[in-house]
Amino acid sequence: MADIESESLPVSLRPWPTEDPSSDDIQLQFARLFQQRGHFRHITEEGLREEIATEKDGIDDVMEGVEEGEEAPAQDEKERWEELMKAKMQMVGFIGTALNEARYIQDYLSLLVSRDAPKLADTTLSPYVKQYKLPGTLGIDKWPLKELDAPEKRRQELAAKGWRMKGLEDAADSVLQAATRLESEVRKETQYWEEVLSIAQKGWSVRRITREGRKAILGVQFGFSEASDHFKSRGFSPLRMDDKGGIILDAGLSQKPKAVRVRIQEDGRITGSSKLPSADGITQPSIEDLIRRARDSLFEEELYHEMSLETRILLSHEVRMRDSVIHLPAPATDESKRIVLIDIVLLDETLPQIDDHSSDSVARNVVEALRVLLLHAHRQRLHDRSQTPRPLSEQKTPNLPPPILRPLLNYFHNAQAIQSVQDYLQNTKAILSSAGLNVSTKLKFDPKLSNLTETIKTSPTETKSSADKLVSTLIIPQTTTASIDLPSSLKSAIQQEPLNIAIHTLVTKPTFGTRYTLSLPQSVATAISSEVVTAGTFTFTTLADLTSYIDLVISLDLSTSVIAKALSGWAPLKGLPKLTKQPRKLSPSDASKQPRKHLRINLEQTRLLVKCVWETVPERVEEYAWDGGVRKGKKSLEEVVAEWDVKP
Amino acid sequence: MYELLLFGQLPRARHEQLLKILAGVAAMQPQRVLERHVVYRPQREPDEPGSNLRRGASQGIVQKQVKQTVARDLYFTQMVQTLTEEDFKEQKSAAPWTLQFNDVPDTGDKGVTVRMVSSTDFVEGDPHAYMVGFGNKVVSEYYVEGHRYVHKNILILLHRVLTEPGPQSAEQSPKPSLPTFDSLSSLDPSGTYILQASIRVVDNGSPALIDAGVEELKAFKDLLKGCVELDAPDRLLLDTRVKYQPKSFANLPPAAAA
């Protein structure tokens, strides 16, 4: 009873400590002492003696306590009873715990055994564990712990030593390796950065781009910043490092250079070709050479690409794309069949030689013009981009290709129109002068072109440069004015306005072609229609209409203002280049009756024809023609008419 | 037309840096912007809020209910003239004027400020006479100086507001001559610049368009994250309505006081 009370743990259930053979070991004893007493420095001889003394007393105390308890049982028997009950309860609890532990062990062992002897295990396994159906899940094995013998020990020691040495060796190796690697890396980096620096020093813009989720790469920007999207992305080439630190050429840089070629075809025969930018002939090109080549090639490819897109909207102008060759009709005159052929060729390709070089200059100018126009389109794009953006709306702005072929086509058509009008005027002038009427013709270009320096002058606040202004002035459709004096102006004293023909060509909306605007001065209009009319302008879209109208106007002018005024008696017909002369009746009984005479003046394409008809029976007809040729003895118009006038 | 706006502030010291950054972002050189703004307000005072509601006790006469309309708001308007450096040198400008009206920003949080704007160019005539003729009077003038970029559909304006120093004189009309540029001083003494990113959207009642604009503006905001913080200010900071100010009795004319 006293034991249970004084001790807190059921010591009796513990196994009795076995005799430790090493308990004599001084070390263990020290440890035990240390645990029991604490540090030695607190232990003194007096202290120990005192303690021994008190220990005796202590034991006595215990004995005394027991005695006291026996001495006064009646004092509080009830208390004592409660105490006992409490102790009993405690003991029962402890026993329960022990039983529980034992059952655990039993279950554990039964599970272990259940693999080999399931029946036996079944009898001892508790129902609680049984419900989980775990028999045979635990395994057991045992093997002897072998005592190492001396040689084995030694071998193991040697092996350990060996491993350690090997480890150290490896460490040294890897450090060395790291050093070499670092050295080669430094060399590589130096080489790489030197090359990058040399590129940058040549003026190429080197920049770093970070792509989503990838390492930032360094690259060179050689394309044009305002190129169309596809070519813009191709204008950047990453500069990657190879094993030796050199720069790996990107596919974009190592492509074969290309260039746009322009050939002139006349009547199915090639008569001229533009000179290709000569391949630089460097067999071992440096990276800068390659970048320059790539830049040039990219520009040419973009030019060709934009042009081929543009051909689609120019189909109505007979611009065709056949076998990757753009056919652009560029007639110099009405009859010629001149075609500009544009294609893109590899620079190192051997091309068939052309013997004829008569149109080389045209081809060369065309190809230069195309390049200038693309550059201008780039600048224009930047300019448009810098303007205040249009408000967002659902209407999409049409994305037309930049005008490259259109200005060229415009130029060719316009030049042809001007040439045709001029040819016609020269021809007419020659015919009239052969008939003794020396009229003059004039050709005046657009005022914007005549004072070009004034037009392209820029103010400092303007963002457009002079070069841009120059190009845009040149590619805006021009109005050229050709003029011819009327024959009547030679006779009249007052200065008469000439016939003016304004020539304007537009290949795009709204006219799709050349427009000839003839302005008829009021005096002329009044004179030829013999009534007061206002000055008018007439617009023709074909040259034939225009020339036949001018022919008529000149014929009318000749009949109404020249002949009718020079000779009396001739009455011009209204609206027709015809004159009639009634016979002069001196007296009603005049026998010598003169027949009525008609005179018809006709300016045609190649000649001026004057016809006189006498209304006799049968009709008498005489005619005279001038075709512009200068011959001796040729009479003038007035002479001829004067002759007929007096002829009976 | 709708205008979507985001604003950011920039200390003067970082102005040069941001000019370069924006030039890179927009891939274009900055364009100089100099503007003269003349602020007008209606000559009439706004009605007292709630004055349209009937007051006092009803006499019990059965009346036909007159539809009660809310008092019309009065707004400040601006006349804007785009100037050049030359104009400041010559101290006068013949540049055309534009009438600008900005509404109070819409309620609703889209992350950007959305407001109705309208601008009308004067082609000819005297703009000031027009404004006065419509019952407006000049309040003040200020100048905007800065740079402009265009990034896709976004108009980026990095600017600051300049004013003529000294007290504002009560002008009846815009000054006929311009001050010299050097004499102008920044409204904010610290010289802070304002970065304004805006997208204009046509007003055709399509919310998808506005959303597209908002998205683009937000993407731009993300792009400039860490460089300039763009934000939509409180909508009432951009209120253009004329506030009602009750008259104190002391200021009333004697007849009214009696």
mmCIF file with all atom_site columns, N, CA and C in Angstrom, chain A residues 45-90:
data_model
loop_
_atom_site.group_PDB
_atom_site.id
_atom_site.type_symbol
_atom_site.label_atom_id
_atom_site.label_alt_id
_atom_site.label_comp_id
_atom_site.label_asym_id
_atom_site.label_entity_id
_atom_site.label_seq_id
_atom_site.pdbx_PDB_ins_code
_atom_site.Cartn_x
_atom_site.Cartn_y
_atom_site.Cartn_z
_atom_site.occupancy
_atom_site.B_iso_or_equiv
_atom_site.pdbx_formal_charge
_atom_site.auth_seq_id
_atom_site.auth_comp_id
_atom_site.auth_asym_id
_atom_site.auth_atom_id
_atom_site.pdbx_PDB_model_num
ATOM 1   N N  . GLU A 1 45 ? 32.528  18.287 0.731   1.00 0.00 ? 45 GLU A N  1
ATOM 2   C CA . GLU A 1 45 ? 32.548  17.173 1.684   1.00 0.00 ? 45 GLU A CA 1
ATOM 3   C C  . GLU A 1 45 ? 31.496  17.382 2.771   1.00 0.00 ? 45 GLU A C  1
ATOM 4   N N  . GLU A 1 46 ? 31.445  18.662 3.255   1.00 0.00 ? 46 GLU A N  1
ATOM 5   C CA . GLU A 1 46 ? 30.478  18.964 4.308   1.00 0.00 ? 46 GLU A CA 1
ATOM 6   C C  . GLU A 1 46 ? 29.069  18.707 3.812   1.00 0.00 ? 46 GLU A C  1
ATOM 7   N N  . GLY A 1 47 ? 28.895  19.147 2.617   1.00 0.00 ? 47 GLY A N  1
ATOM 8   C CA . GLY A 1 47 ? 27.550  19.003 2.006   1.00 0.00 ? 47 GLY A CA 1
ATOM 9   C C  . GLY A 1 47 ? 27.135  17.542 1.983   1.00 0.00 ? 47 GLY A C  1
ATOM 10  N N  . LEU A 1 48 ? 28.056  16.699 1.583   1.00 0.00 ? 48 LEU A N  1
ATOM 11  C CA . LEU A 1 48 ? 27.732  15.288 1.452   1.00 0.00 ? 48 LEU A CA 1
ATOM 12  C C  . LEU A 1 48 ? 27.435  14.679 2.814   1.00 0.00 ? 48 LEU A C  1
ATOM 13  N N  . ARG A 1 49 ? 28.279  15.031 3.777   1.00 0.00 ? 49 ARG A N  1
ATOM 14  C CA . ARG A 1 49 ? 28.075  14.515 5.127   1.00 0.00 ? 49 ARG A CA 1
ATOM 15  C C  . ARG A 1 49 ? 26.680  14.905 5.610   1.00 0.00 ? 49 ARG A C  1
ATOM 16  N N  . GLU A 1 50 ? 26.370  16.138 5.458   1.00 0.00 ? 50 GLU A N  1
ATOM 17  C CA . GLU A 1 50 ? 25.079  16.641 5.912   1.00 0.00 ? 50 GLU A CA 1
ATOM 18  C C  . GLU A 1 50 ? 23.956  15.871 5.247   1.00 0.00 ? 50 GLU A C  1
ATOM 19  N N  . GLU A 1 51 ? 24.182  15.633 3.989   1.00 0.00 ? 51 GLU A N  1
ATOM 20  C CA . GLU A 1 51 ? 23.143  14.949 3.224   1.00 0.00 ? 51 GLU A CA 1
ATOM 21  C C  . GLU A 1 51 ? 22.930  13.535 3.736   1.00 0.00 ? 51 GLU A C  1
ATOM 22  N N  . ILE A 1 52 ? 24.107  12.887 4.004   1.00 0.00 ? 52 ILE A N  1
ATOM 23  C CA . ILE A 1 52 ? 23.990  11.516 4.525   1.00 0.00 ? 52 ILE A CA 1
ATOM 24  C C  . ILE A 1 52 ? 23.183  11.532 5.809   1.00 0.00 ? 52 ILE A C  1
ATOM 25  N N  . ALA A 1 53 ? 23.498  12.553 6.581   1.00 0.00 ? 53 ALA A N  1
ATOM 26  C CA . ALA A 1 53 ? 22.783  12.664 7.866   1.00 0.00 ? 53 ALA A CA 1
ATOM 27  C C  . ALA A 1 53 ? 21.294  12.863 7.641   1.00 0.00 ? 53 ALA A C  1
ATOM 28  N N  . THR A 1 54 ? 20.978  13.756 6.788   1.00 0.00 ? 54 THR A N  1
ATOM 29  C CA . THR A 1 54 ? 19.557  14.041 6.547   1.00 0.00 ? 54 THR A CA 1
ATOM 30  C C  . THR A 1 54 ? 18.859  12.864 5.894   1.00 0.00 ? 54 THR A C  1
ATOM 31  N N  . GLU A 1 55 ? 19.618  12.094 5.126   1.00 0.00 ? 55 GLU A N  1
ATOM 32  C CA . GLU A 1 55 ? 19.004  10.949 4.453   1.00 0.00 ? 55 GLU A CA 1
ATOM 33  C C  . GLU A 1 55 ? 18.515  9.936  5.501   1.00 0.00 ? 55 GLU A C  1
ATOM 34  N N  . LYS A 1 56 ? 19.376  9.815  6.489   1.00 0.00 ? 56 LYS A N  1
ATOM 35  C CA . LYS A 1 56 ? 18.957  8.903  7.567   1.00 0.00 ? 56 LYS A CA 1
ATOM 36  C C  . LYS A 1 56 ? 17.653  9.401  8.174   1.00 0.00 ? 56 LYS A C  1
ATOM 37  N N  . ASP A 1 57 ? 17.663  10.719 8.411   1.00 0.00 ? 57 ASP A N  1
ATOM 38  C CA . ASP A 1 57 ? 16.464  11.317 9.019   1.00 0.00 ? 57 ASP A CA 1
ATOM 39  C C  . ASP A 1 57 ? 15.251  11.136 8.112   1.00 0.00 ? 57 ASP A C  1
ATOM 40  N N  . GLY A 1 58 ? 15.529  11.280 6.842   1.00 0.00 ? 58 GLY A N  1
ATOM 41  C CA . GLY A 1 58 ? 14.430  11.186 5.848   1.00 0.00 ? 58 GLY A CA 1
ATOM 42  C C  . GLY A 1 58 ? 13.779  9.813  5.939   1.00 0.00 ? 58 GLY A C  1
ATOM 43  N N  . ILE A 1 59 ? 14.582  8.819  5.959   1.00 0.00 ? 59 ILE A N  1
ATOM 44  C CA . ILE A 1 59 ? 14.018  7.479  6.032   1.00 0.00 ? 59 ILE A CA 1
ATOM 45  C C  . ILE A 1 59 ? 13.246  7.308  7.331   1.00 0.00 ? 59 ILE A C  1
ATOM 46  N N  . ASP A 1 60 ? 13.826  7.901  8.332   1.00 0.00 ? 60 ASP A N  1
ATOM 47  C CA . ASP A 1 60 ? 13.107  7.854  9.611   1.00 0.00 ? 60 ASP A CA 1
ATOM 48  C C  . ASP A 1 60 ? 11.759  8.505  9.500   1.00 0.00 ? 60 ASP A C  1
ATOM 49  N N  . ASP A 1 61 ? 11.802  9.610  8.727   1.00 0.00 ? 61 ASP A N  1
ATOM 50  C CA . ASP A 1 61 ? 10.551  10.362 8.528   1.00 0.00 ? 61 ASP A CA 1
ATOM 51  C C  . ASP A 1 61 ? 9.466   9.495  7.937   1.00 0.00 ? 61 ASP A C  1
ATOM 52  N N  . VAL A 1 62 ? 9.886   8.720  6.941   1.00 0.00 ? 62 VAL A N  1
ATOM 53  C CA . VAL A 1 62 ? 8.911   7.873  6.270   1.00 0.00 ? 62 VAL A CA 1
ATOM 54  C C  . VAL A 1 62 ? 8.325   6.888  7.268   1.00 0.00 ? 62 VAL A C  1
ATOM 55  N N  . MET A 1 63 ? 9.258   6.356  8.003   1.00 0.00 ? 63 MET A N  1
ATOM 56  C CA . MET A 1 63 ? 8.792   5.377  8.989   1.00 0.00 ? 63 MET A CA 1
ATOM 57  C C  . MET A 1 63 ? 7.831   6.044  9.969   1.00 0.00 ? 63 MET A C  1
ATOM 58  N N  . GLU A 1 64 ? 8.215   7.253  10.301  1.00 0.00 ? 64 GLU A N  1
ATOM 59  C CA . GLU A 1 64 ? 7.387   7.977  11.272  1.00 0.00 ? 64 GLU A CA 1
ATOM 60  C C  . GLU A 1 64 ? 5.983   8.202  10.720  1.00 0.00 ? 64 GLU A C  1
ATOM 61  N N  . GLY A 1 65 ? 5.994   8.538  9.436   1.00 0.00 ? 65 GLY A N  1
ATOM 62  C CA . GLY A 1 65 ? 4.701   8.830  8.785   1.00 0.00 ? 65 GLY A CA 1
ATOM 63  C C  . GLY A 1 65 ? 3.791   7.611  8.850   1.00 0.00 ? 65 GLY A C  1
ATOM 64  N N  . VAL A 1 66 ? 4.397   6.475  8.570   1.00 0.00 ? 66 VAL A N  1
ATOM 65  C CA . VAL A 1 66 ? 3.591   5.255  8.569   1.00 0.00 ? 66 VAL A CA 1
ATOM 66  C C  . VAL A 1 66 ? 3.046   4.997  9.969   1.00 0.00 ? 66 VAL A C  1
ATOM 67  N N  . GLU A 1 67 ? 3.996   5.255  10.863  1.00 0.00 ? 67 GLU A N  1
ATOM 68  C CA . GLU A 1 67 ? 3.565   5.013  12.241  1.00 0.00 ? 67 GLU A CA 1
ATOM 69  C C  . GLU A 1 67 ? 2.421   5.948  12.625  1.00 0.00 ? 67 GLU A C  1
ATOM 70  N N  . GLU A 1 68 ? 2.588   7.173  12.198  1.00 0.00 ? 68 GLU A N  1
ATOM 71  C CA . GLU A 1 68 ? 1.562   8.156  12.526  1.00 0.00 ? 68 GLU A CA 1
ATOM 72  C C  . GLU A 1 68 ? 0.203   7.752  11.954  1.00 0.00 ? 68 GLU A C  1
ATOM 73  N N  . GLY A 1 69 ? 0.293   7.265  10.702  1.00 0.00 ? 69 GLY A N  1
ATOM 74  C CA . GLY A 1 69 ? -0.943  6.851  10.027  1.00 0.00 ? 69 GLY A CA 1
ATOM 75  C C  . GLY A 1 69 ? -1.615  5.720  10.804  1.00 0.00 ? 69 GLY A C  1
ATOM 76  N N  . GLU A 1 70 ? -0.772  4.864  11.346  1.00 0.00 ? 70 GLU A N  1
ATOM 77  C CA . GLU A 1 70 ? -1.360  3.754  12.112  1.00 0.00 ? 70 GLU A CA 1
ATOM 78  C C  . GLU A 1 70 ? -1.891  4.232  13.449  1.00 0.00 ? 70 GLU A C  1
ATOM 79  N N  . GLU A 1 71 ? -1.231  5.314  13.883  1.00 0.00 ? 71 GLU A N  1
ATOM 80  C CA . GLU A 1 71 ? -1.614  5.787  15.222  1.00 0.00 ? 71 GLU A CA 1
ATOM 81  C C  . GLU A 1 71 ? -2.988  6.463  15.213  1.00 0.00 ? 71 GLU A C  1
ATOM 82  N N  . ALA A 1 72 ? -3.267  7.128  14.176  1.00 0.00 ? 72 ALA A N  1
ATOM 83  C CA . ALA A 1 72 ? -4.542  7.880  14.206  1.00 0.00 ? 72 ALA A CA 1
ATOM 84  C C  . ALA A 1 72 ? -5.466  7.483  13.064  1.00 0.00 ? 72 ALA A C  1
ATOM 85  N N  . PRO A 1 73 ? -5.901  6.234  13.101  1.00 0.00 ? 73 PRO A N  1
ATOM 86  C CA . PRO A 1 73 ? -6.799  5.793  12.016  1.00 0.00 ? 73 PRO A CA 1
ATOM 87  C C  . PRO A 1 73 ? -8.213  6.303  12.222  1.00 0.00 ? 73 PRO A C  1
ATOM 88  N N  . ALA A 1 74 ? -8.554  6.422  13.465  1.00 0.00 ? 74 ALA A N  1
ATOM 89  C CA . ALA A 1 74 ? -9.940  6.799  13.737  1.00 0.00 ? 74 ALA A CA 1
ATOM 90  C C  . ALA A 1 74 ? -10.204 8.264  13.466  1.00 0.00 ? 74 ALA A C  1
ATOM 91  N N  . GLN A 1 75 ? -9.050  8.954  13.370  1.00 0.00 ? 75 GLN A N  1
ATOM 92  C CA . GLN A 1 75 ? -9.184  10.413 13.225  1.00 0.00 ? 75 GLN A CA 1
ATOM 93  C C  . GLN A 1 75 ? -10.043 10.776 12.002  1.00 0.00 ? 75 GLN A C  1
ATOM 94  N N  . ASP A 1 76 ? -9.688  10.181 10.879  1.00 0.00 ? 76 ASP A N  1
ATOM 95  C CA . ASP A 1 76 ? -10.527 10.455 9.695   1.00 0.00 ? 76 ASP A CA 1
ATOM 96  C C  . ASP A 1 76 ? -10.591 9.187  8.841   1.00 0.00 ? 76 ASP A C  1
ATOM 97  N N  . GLU A 1 77 ? -11.366 8.297  9.319   1.00 0.00 ? 77 GLU A N  1
ATOM 98  C CA . GLU A 1 77 ? -11.476 7.004  8.645   1.00 0.00 ? 77 GLU A CA 1
ATOM 99  C C  . GLU A 1 77 ? -12.128 7.170  7.279   1.00 0.00 ? 77 GLU A C  1
ATOM 100 N N  . LYS A 1 78 ? -13.016 8.085  7.242   1.00 0.00 ? 78 LYS A N  1
ATOM 101 C CA . LYS A 1 78 ? -13.723 8.309  5.980   1.00 0.00 ? 78 LYS A CA 1
ATOM 102 C C  . LYS A 1 78 ? -12.770 8.794  4.888   1.00 0.00 ? 78 LYS A C  1
ATOM 103 N N  . GLU A 1 79 ? -11.917 9.689  5.291   1.00 0.00 ? 79 GLU A N  1
ATOM 104 C CA . GLU A 1 79 ? -10.910 10.220 4.375   1.00 0.00 ? 79 GLU A CA 1
ATOM 105 C C  . GLU A 1 79 ? -10.027 9.112  3.849   1.00 0.00 ? 79 GLU A C  1
ATOM 106 N N  . ARG A 1 80 ? -9.655  8.307  4.793   1.00 0.00 ? 80 ARG A N  1
ATOM 107 C CA . ARG A 1 80 ? -8.774  7.205  4.472   1.00 0.00 ? 80 ARG A CA 1
ATOM 108 C C  . ARG A 1 80 ? -9.454  6.285  3.472   1.00 0.00 ? 80 ARG A C  1
ATOM 109 N N  . TRP A 1 81 ? -10.688 6.090  3.651   1.00 0.00 ? 81 TRP A N  1
ATOM 110 C CA . TRP A 1 81 ? -11.468 5.220  2.767   1.00 0.00 ? 81 TRP A CA 1
ATOM 111 C C  . TRP A 1 81 ? -11.506 5.813  1.338   1.00 0.00 ? 81 TRP A C  1
ATOM 112 N N  . GLU A 1 82 ? -11.732 7.008  1.324   1.00 0.00 ? 82 GLU A N  1
ATOM 113 C CA . GLU A 1 82 ? -11.732 7.671  0.021   1.00 0.00 ? 82 GLU A CA 1
ATOM 114 C C  . GLU A 1 82 ? -10.390 7.555  -0.674  1.00 0.00 ? 82 GLU A C  1
ATOM 115 N N  . GLU A 1 83 ? -9.360  7.734  0.117   1.00 0.00 ? 83 GLU A N  1
ATOM 116 C CA . GLU A 1 83 ? -8.008  7.627  -0.407  1.00 0.00 ? 83 GLU A CA 1
ATOM 117 C C  . GLU A 1 83 ? -7.780  6.258  -1.016  1.00 0.00 ? 83 GLU A C  1
ATOM 118 N N  . LEU A 1 84 ? -8.228  5.283  -0.266  1.00 0.00 ? 84 LEU A N  1
ATOM 119 C CA . LEU A 1 84 ? -8.050  3.904  -0.712  1.00 0.00 ? 84 LEU A CA 1
ATOM 120 C C  . LEU A 1 84 ? -8.804  3.653  -2.013  1.00 0.00 ? 84 LEU A C  1
ATOM 121 N N  . MET A 1 85 ? -10.012 4.140  -2.052  1.00 0.00 ? 85 MET A N  1
ATOM 122 C CA . MET A 1 85 ? -10.826 3.948  -3.251  1.00 0.00 ? 85 MET A CA 1
ATOM 123 C C  . MET A 1 85 ? -10.170 4.599  -4.467  1.00 0.00 ? 85 MET A C  1
ATOM 124 N N  . LYS A 1 86 ? -9.625  5.770  -4.186  1.00 0.00 ? 86 LYS A N  1
ATOM 125 C CA . LYS A 1 86 ? -8.953  6.492  -5.278  1.00 0.00 ? 86 LYS A CA 1
ATOM 126 C C  . LYS A 1 86 ? -7.771  5.690  -5.797  1.00 0.00 ? 86 LYS A C  1
ATOM 127 N N  . ALA A 1 87 ? -7.031  5.157  -4.867  1.00 0.00 ? 87 ALA A N  1
ATOM 128 C CA . ALA A 1 87 ? -5.867  4.367  -5.253  1.00 0.00 ? 87 ALA A CA 1
ATOM 129 C C  . ALA A 1 87 ? -6.298  3.131  -6.019  1.00 0.00 ? 87 ALA A C  1
ATOM 130 N N  . LYS A 1 88 ? -7.407  2.584  -5.619  1.00 0.00 ? 88 LYS A N  1
ATOM 131 C CA . LYS A 1 88 ? -7.893  1.379  -6.288  1.00 0.00 ? 88 LYS A CA 1
ATOM 132 C C  . LYS A 1 88 ? -8.276  1.713  -7.730  1.00 0.00 ? 88 LYS A C  1
ATOM 133 N N  . MET A 1 89 ? -8.992  2.811  -7.822  1.00 0.00 ? 89 MET A N  1
ATOM 134 C CA . MET A 1 89 ? -9.414  3.235  -9.162  1.00 0.00 ? 89 MET A CA 1
ATOM 135 C C  . MET A 1 89 ? -8.195  3.439  -10.066 1.00 0.00 ? 89 MET A C  1
ATOM 136 N N  . GLN A 1 90 ? -7.175  4.052  -9.469  1.00 0.00 ? 90 GLN A N  1
ATOM 137 C CA . GLN A 1 90 ? -5.961  4.309  -10.225 1.00 0.00 ? 90 GLN A CA 1
ATOM 138 C C  . GLN A 1 90 ? -5.340  3.000  -10.692 1.00 0.00 ? 90 GLN A C  1
#
